[in-house]
Coordinates of N, CA, C and O in Angstrom, one line a residue:
X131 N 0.8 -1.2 0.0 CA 0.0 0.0 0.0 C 0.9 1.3 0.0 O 0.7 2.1 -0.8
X132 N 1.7 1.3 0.9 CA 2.7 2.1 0.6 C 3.7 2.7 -0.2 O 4.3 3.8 -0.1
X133 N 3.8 1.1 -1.2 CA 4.5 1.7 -2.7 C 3.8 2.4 -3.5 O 4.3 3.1 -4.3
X134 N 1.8 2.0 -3.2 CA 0.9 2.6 -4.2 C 0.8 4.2 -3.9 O 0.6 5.0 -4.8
X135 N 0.9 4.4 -2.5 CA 0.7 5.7 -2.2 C 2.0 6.9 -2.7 O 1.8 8.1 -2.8
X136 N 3.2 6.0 -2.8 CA 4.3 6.8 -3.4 C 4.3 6.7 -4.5 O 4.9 7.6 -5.1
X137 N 3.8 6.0 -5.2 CA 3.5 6.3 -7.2 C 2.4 6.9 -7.0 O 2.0 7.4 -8.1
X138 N 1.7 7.2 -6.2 CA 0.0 8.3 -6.7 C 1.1 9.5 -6.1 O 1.4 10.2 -7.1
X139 N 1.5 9.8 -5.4 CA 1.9 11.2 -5.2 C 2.8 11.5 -6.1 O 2.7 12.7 -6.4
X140 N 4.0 10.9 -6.9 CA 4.6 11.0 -8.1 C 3.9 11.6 -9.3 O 4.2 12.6 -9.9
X141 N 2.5 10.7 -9.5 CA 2.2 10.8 -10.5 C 1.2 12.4 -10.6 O 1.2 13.2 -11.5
X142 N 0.5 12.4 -9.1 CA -0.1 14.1 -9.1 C 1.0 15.1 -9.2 O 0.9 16.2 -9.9
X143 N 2.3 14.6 -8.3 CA 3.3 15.9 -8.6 C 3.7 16.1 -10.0 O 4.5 17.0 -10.3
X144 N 3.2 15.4 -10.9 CA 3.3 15.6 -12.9 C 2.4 16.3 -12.9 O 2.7 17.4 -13.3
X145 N 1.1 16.1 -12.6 CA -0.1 16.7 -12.2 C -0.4 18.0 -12.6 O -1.1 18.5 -13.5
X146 N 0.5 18.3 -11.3 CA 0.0 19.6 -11.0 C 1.5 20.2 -10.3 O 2.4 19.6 -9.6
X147 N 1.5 21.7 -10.9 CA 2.8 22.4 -10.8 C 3.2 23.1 -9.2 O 4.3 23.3 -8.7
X148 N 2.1 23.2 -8.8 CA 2.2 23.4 -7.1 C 2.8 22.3 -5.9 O 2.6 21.1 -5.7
X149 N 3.7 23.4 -5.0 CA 4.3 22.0 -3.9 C 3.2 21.8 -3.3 O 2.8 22.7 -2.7
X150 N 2.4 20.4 -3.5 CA 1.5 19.7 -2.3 C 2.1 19.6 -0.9 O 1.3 19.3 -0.1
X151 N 3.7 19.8 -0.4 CA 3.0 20.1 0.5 C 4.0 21.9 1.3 O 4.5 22.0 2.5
X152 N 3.9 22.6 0.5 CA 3.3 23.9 0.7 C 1.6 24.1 0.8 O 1.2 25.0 1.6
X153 N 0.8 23.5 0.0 CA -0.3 23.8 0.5 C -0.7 23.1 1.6 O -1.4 23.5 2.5
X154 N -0.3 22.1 1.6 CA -0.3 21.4 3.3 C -0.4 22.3 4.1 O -1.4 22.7 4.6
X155 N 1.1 23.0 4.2 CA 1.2 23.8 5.2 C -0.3 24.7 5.1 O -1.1 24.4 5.9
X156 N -0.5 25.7 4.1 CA -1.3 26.8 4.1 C -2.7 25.7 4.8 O -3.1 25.8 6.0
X157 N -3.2 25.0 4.1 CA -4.4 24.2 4.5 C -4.5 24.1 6.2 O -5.5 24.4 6.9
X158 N -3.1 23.6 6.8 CA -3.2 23.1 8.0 C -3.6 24.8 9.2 O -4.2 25.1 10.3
X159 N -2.8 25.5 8.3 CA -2.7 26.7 9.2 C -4.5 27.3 9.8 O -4.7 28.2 10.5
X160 N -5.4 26.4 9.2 CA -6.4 27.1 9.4 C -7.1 26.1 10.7 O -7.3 24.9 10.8
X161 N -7.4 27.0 11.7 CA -7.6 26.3 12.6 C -9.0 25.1 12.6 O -9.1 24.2 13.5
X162 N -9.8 25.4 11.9 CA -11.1 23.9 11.4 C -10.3 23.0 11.1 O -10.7 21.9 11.3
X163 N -8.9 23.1 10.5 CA -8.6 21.4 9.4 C -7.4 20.9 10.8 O -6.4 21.5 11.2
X164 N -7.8 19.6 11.2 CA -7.1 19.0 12.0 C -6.4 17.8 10.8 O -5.3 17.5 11.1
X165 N -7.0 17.0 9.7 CA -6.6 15.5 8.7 C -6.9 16.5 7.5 O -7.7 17.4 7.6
X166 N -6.2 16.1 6.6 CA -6.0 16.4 5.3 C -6.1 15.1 4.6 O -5.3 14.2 4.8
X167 N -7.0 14.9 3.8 CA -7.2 13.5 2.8 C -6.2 14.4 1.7 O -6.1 15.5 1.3
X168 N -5.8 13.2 1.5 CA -4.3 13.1 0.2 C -5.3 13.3 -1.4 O -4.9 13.6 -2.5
X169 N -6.3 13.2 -1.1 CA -7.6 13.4 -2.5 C -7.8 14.9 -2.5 O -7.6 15.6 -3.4
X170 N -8.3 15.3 -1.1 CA -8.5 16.7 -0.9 C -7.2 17.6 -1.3 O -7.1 18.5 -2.1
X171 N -6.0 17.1 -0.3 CA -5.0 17.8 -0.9 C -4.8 18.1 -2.6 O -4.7 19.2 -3.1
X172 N -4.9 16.8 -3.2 CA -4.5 17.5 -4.6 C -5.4 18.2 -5.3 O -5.0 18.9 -6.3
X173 N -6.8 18.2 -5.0 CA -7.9 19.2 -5.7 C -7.6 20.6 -5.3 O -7.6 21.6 -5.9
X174 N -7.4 20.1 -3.9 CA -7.1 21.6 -3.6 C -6.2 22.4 -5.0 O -6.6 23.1 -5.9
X175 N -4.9 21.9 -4.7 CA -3.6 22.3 -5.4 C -4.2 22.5 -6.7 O -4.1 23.6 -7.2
X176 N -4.8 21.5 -7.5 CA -4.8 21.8 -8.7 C -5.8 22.9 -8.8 O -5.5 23.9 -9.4
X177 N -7.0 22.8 -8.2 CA -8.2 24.3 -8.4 C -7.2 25.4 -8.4 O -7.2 26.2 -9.3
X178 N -6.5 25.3 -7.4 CA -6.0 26.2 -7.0 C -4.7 26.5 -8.3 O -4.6 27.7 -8.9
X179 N -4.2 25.8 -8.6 CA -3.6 25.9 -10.3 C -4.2 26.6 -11.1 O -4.1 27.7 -11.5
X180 N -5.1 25.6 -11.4 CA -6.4 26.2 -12.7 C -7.0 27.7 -12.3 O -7.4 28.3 -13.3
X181 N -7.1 28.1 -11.2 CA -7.2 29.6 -10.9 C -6.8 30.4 -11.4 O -7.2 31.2 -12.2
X182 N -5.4 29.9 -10.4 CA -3.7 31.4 -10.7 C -4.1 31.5 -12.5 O -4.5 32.6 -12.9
X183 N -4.1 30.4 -13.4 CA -4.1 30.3 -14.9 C -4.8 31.3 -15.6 O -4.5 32.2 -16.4
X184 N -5.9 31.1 -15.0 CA -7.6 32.0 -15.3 C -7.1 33.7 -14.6 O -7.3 34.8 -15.2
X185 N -6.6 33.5 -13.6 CA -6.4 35.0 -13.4 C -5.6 35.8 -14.6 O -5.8 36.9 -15.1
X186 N -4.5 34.6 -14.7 CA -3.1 35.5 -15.6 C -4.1 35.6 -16.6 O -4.7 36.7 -16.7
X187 N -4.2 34.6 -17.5 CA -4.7 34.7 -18.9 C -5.8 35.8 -19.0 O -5.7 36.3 -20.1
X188 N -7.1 36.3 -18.1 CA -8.0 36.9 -18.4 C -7.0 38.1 -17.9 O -6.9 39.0 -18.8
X189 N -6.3 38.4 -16.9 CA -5.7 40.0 -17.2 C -4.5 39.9 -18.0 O -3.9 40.9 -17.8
X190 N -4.0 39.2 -18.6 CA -3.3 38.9 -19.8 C -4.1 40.1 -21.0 O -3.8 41.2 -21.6
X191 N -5.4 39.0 -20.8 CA -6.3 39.4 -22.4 C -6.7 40.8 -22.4 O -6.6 41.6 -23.3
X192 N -7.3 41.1 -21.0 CA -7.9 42.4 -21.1 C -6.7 43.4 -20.4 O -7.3 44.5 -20.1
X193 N -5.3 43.5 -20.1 CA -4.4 44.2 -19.7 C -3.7 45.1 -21.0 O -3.7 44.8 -22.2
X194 N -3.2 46.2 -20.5 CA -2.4 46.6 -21.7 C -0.9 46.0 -21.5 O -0.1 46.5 -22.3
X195 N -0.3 45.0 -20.7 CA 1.3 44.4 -20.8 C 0.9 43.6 -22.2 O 1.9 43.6 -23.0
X196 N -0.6 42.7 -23.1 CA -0.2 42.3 -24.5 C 0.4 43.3 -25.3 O 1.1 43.0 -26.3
X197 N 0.3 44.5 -25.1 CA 1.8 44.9 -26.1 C 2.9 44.9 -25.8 O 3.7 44.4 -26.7
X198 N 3.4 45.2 -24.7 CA 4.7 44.4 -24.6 C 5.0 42.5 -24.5 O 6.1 42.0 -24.3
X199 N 3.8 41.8 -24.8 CA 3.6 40.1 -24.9 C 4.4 40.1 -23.3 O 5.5 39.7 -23.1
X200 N 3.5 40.8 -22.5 CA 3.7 40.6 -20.6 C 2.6 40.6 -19.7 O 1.6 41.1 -20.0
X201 N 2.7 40.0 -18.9 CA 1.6 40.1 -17.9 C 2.3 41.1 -16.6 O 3.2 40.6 -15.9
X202 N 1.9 42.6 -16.3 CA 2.4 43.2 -15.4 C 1.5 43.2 -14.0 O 0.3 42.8 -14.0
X203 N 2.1 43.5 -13.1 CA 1.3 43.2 -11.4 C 0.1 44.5 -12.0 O -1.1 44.0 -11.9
X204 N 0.0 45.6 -12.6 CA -0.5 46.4 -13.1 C -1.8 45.7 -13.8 O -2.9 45.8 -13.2
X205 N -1.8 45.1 -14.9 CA -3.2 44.0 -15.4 C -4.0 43.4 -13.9 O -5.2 43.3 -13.7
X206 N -2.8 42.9 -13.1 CA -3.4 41.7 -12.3 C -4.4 42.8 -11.1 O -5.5 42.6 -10.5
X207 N -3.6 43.7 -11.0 CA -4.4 45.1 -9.8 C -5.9 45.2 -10.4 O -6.9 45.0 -9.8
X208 N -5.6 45.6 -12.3 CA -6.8 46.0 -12.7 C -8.0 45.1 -12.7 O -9.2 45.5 -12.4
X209 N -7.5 43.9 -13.1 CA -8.7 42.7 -13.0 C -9.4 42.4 -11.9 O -10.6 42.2 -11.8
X210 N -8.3 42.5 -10.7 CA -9.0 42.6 -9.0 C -9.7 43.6 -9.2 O -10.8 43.2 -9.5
X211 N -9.8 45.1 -9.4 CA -10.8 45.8 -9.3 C -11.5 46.6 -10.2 O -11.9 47.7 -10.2
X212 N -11.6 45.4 -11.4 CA -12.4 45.5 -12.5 C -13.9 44.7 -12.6 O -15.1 45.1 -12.8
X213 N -13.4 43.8 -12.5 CA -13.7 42.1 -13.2 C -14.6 41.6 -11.4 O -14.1 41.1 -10.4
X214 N -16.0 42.0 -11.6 CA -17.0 40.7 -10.2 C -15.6 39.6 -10.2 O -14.5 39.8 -9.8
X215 N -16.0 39.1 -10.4 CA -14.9 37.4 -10.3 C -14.5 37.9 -9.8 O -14.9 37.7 -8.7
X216 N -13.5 38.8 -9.7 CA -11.9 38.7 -9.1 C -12.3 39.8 -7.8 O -11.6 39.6 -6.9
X217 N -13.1 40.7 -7.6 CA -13.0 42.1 -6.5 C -12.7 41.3 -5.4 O -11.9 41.9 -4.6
X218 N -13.1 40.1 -4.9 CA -12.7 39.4 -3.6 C -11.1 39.8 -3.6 O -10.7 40.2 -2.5
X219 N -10.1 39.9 -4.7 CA -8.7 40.1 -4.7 C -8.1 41.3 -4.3 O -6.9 41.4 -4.0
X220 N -9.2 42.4 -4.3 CA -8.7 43.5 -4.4 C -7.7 43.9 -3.3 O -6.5 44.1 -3.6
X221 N -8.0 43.8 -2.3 CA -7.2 43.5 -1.0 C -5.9 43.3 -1.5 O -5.1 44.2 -1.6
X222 N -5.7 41.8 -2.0 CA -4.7 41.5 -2.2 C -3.5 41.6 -3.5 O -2.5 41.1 -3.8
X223 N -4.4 42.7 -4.3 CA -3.7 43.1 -5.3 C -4.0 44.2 -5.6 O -4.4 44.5 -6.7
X224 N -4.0 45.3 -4.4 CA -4.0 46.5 -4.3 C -3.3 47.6 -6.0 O -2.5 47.2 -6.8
X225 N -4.2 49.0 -6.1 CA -3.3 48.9 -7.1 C -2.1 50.1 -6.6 O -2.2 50.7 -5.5
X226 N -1.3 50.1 -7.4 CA -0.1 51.1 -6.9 C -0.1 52.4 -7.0 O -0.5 53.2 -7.9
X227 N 0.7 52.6 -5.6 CA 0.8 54.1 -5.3 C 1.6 54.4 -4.7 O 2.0 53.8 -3.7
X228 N 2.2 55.8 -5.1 CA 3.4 56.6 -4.8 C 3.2 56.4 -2.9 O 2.3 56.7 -2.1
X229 N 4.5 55.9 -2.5 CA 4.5 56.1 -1.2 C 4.0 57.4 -0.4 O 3.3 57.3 0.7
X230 N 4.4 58.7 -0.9 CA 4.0 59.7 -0.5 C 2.6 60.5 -0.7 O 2.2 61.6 -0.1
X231 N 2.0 59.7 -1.4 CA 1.0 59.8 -1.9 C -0.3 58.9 -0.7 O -1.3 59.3 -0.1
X232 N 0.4 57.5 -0.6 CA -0.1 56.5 0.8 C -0.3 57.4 2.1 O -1.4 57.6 2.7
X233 N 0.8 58.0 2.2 CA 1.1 58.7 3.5 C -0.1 60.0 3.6 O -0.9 60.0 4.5
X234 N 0.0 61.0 2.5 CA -0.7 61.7 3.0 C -2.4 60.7 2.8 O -3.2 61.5 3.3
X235 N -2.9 59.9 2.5 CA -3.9 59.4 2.3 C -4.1 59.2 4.1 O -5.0 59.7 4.7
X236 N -3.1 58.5 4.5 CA -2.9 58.3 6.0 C -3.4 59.1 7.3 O -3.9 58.9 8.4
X237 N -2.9 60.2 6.5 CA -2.9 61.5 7.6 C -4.1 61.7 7.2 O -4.8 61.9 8.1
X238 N -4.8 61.7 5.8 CA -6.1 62.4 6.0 C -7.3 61.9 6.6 O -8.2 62.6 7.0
X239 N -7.1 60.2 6.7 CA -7.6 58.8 7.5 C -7.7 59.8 9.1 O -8.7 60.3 9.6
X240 N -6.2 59.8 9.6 CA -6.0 59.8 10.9 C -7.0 61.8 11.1 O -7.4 62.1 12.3
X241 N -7.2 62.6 10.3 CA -7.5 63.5 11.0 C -8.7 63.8 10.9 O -9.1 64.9 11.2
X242 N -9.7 62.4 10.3 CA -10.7 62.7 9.5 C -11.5 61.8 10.9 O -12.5 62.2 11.5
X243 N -10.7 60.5 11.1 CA -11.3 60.1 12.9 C -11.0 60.9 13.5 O -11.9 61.2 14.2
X244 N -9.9 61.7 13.7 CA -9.8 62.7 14.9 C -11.6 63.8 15.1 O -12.3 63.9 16.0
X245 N -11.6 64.2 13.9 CA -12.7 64.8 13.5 C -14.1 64.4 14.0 O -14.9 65.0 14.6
X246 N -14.1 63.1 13.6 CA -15.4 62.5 13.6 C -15.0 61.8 15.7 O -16.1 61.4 16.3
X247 N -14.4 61.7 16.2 CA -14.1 61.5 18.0 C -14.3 62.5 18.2 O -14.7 62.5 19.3
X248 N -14.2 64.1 17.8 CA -14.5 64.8 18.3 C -16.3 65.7 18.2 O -16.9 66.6 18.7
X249 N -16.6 64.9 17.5 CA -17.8 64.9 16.8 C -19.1 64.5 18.0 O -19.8 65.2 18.7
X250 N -18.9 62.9 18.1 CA -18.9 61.8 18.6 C -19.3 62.5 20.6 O -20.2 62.7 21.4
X251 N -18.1 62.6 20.4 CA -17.7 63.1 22.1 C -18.7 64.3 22.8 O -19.0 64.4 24.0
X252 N -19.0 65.6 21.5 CA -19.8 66.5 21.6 C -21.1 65.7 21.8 O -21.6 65.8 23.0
X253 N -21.6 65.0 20.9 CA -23.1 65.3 20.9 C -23.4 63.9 22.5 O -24.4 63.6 23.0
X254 N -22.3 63.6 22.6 CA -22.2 62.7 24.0 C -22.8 63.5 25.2 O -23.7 63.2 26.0
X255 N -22.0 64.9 25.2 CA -22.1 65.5 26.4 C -23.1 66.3 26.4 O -23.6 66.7 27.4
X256 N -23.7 66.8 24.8 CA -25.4 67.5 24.7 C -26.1 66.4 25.0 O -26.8 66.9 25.9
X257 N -26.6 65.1 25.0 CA -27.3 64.1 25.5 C -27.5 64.1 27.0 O -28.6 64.2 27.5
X258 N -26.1 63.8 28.0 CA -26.1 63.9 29.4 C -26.8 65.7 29.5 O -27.5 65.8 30.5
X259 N -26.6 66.6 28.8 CA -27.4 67.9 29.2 C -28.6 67.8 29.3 O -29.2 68.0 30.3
X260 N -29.2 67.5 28.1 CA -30.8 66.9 28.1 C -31.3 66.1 29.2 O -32.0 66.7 30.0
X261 N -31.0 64.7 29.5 CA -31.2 64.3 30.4 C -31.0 65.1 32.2 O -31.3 64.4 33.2

């Protein structure tokens, strides 16, 4: 049984181009999964193949990197927040911006709560007046 189980894992690592068990790892990290079936494992990996594929190739298609015959992190930002399908990605394929540009975004974050705690805190203390 043992020889069979080291020729099926040979033959999925042909498979499929992902370390099965780097996704091990990622799978395990999640605190629900205590057993991994060696079936589950490889669907995982391969969906998860045929994904990454579908991601490149559709911001491939609709990216401006086909004139240079490239796929740039630029296509992949735009498809996250173009393309239903993909906005779940957005998060993680933010698009780019000038660090200094982040920063003041930051400050206008931090003074825009300051604003609104100061807001907040007023109409706090007109309430206890009323009462």
């Amino acid at each position: 049984a043992e020889m069979a189980a080291a020729r099926l894992s040979a033959t999925e690592n042909r498979l499929v181009s992902l370390p099965l068990s780097r996704i091990r790892v990622i799978m395990k990290s999640s605190p629900e999964v205590s057993s991994i079936n060696q079936d589950a494992l490889f669907l995982t990996a391969k969906a998860t193949e045929l994904f990454v594929q579908y991601l490149a190739t559709y911001s491939y298609k609709h990216g401006r990197g086909k004139e240079k015959n490239a796929l740039t992190y630029t296509d992949l930002s735009h498809t996250a927040e173009e393309c239903e399908t993909f906005q779940f990605l957005a998060d993680i394929l933010p698009k780019k911006i000038l660090a200094s540009k982040y920063l003041k975004m930051l400050e206008k974050e931090k003074r825009d709560g300051e604003v609104r705690e100061d807001n907040d805190e007023g109409e706090e203390e007109e309430d206890e007046d009323e009462a």
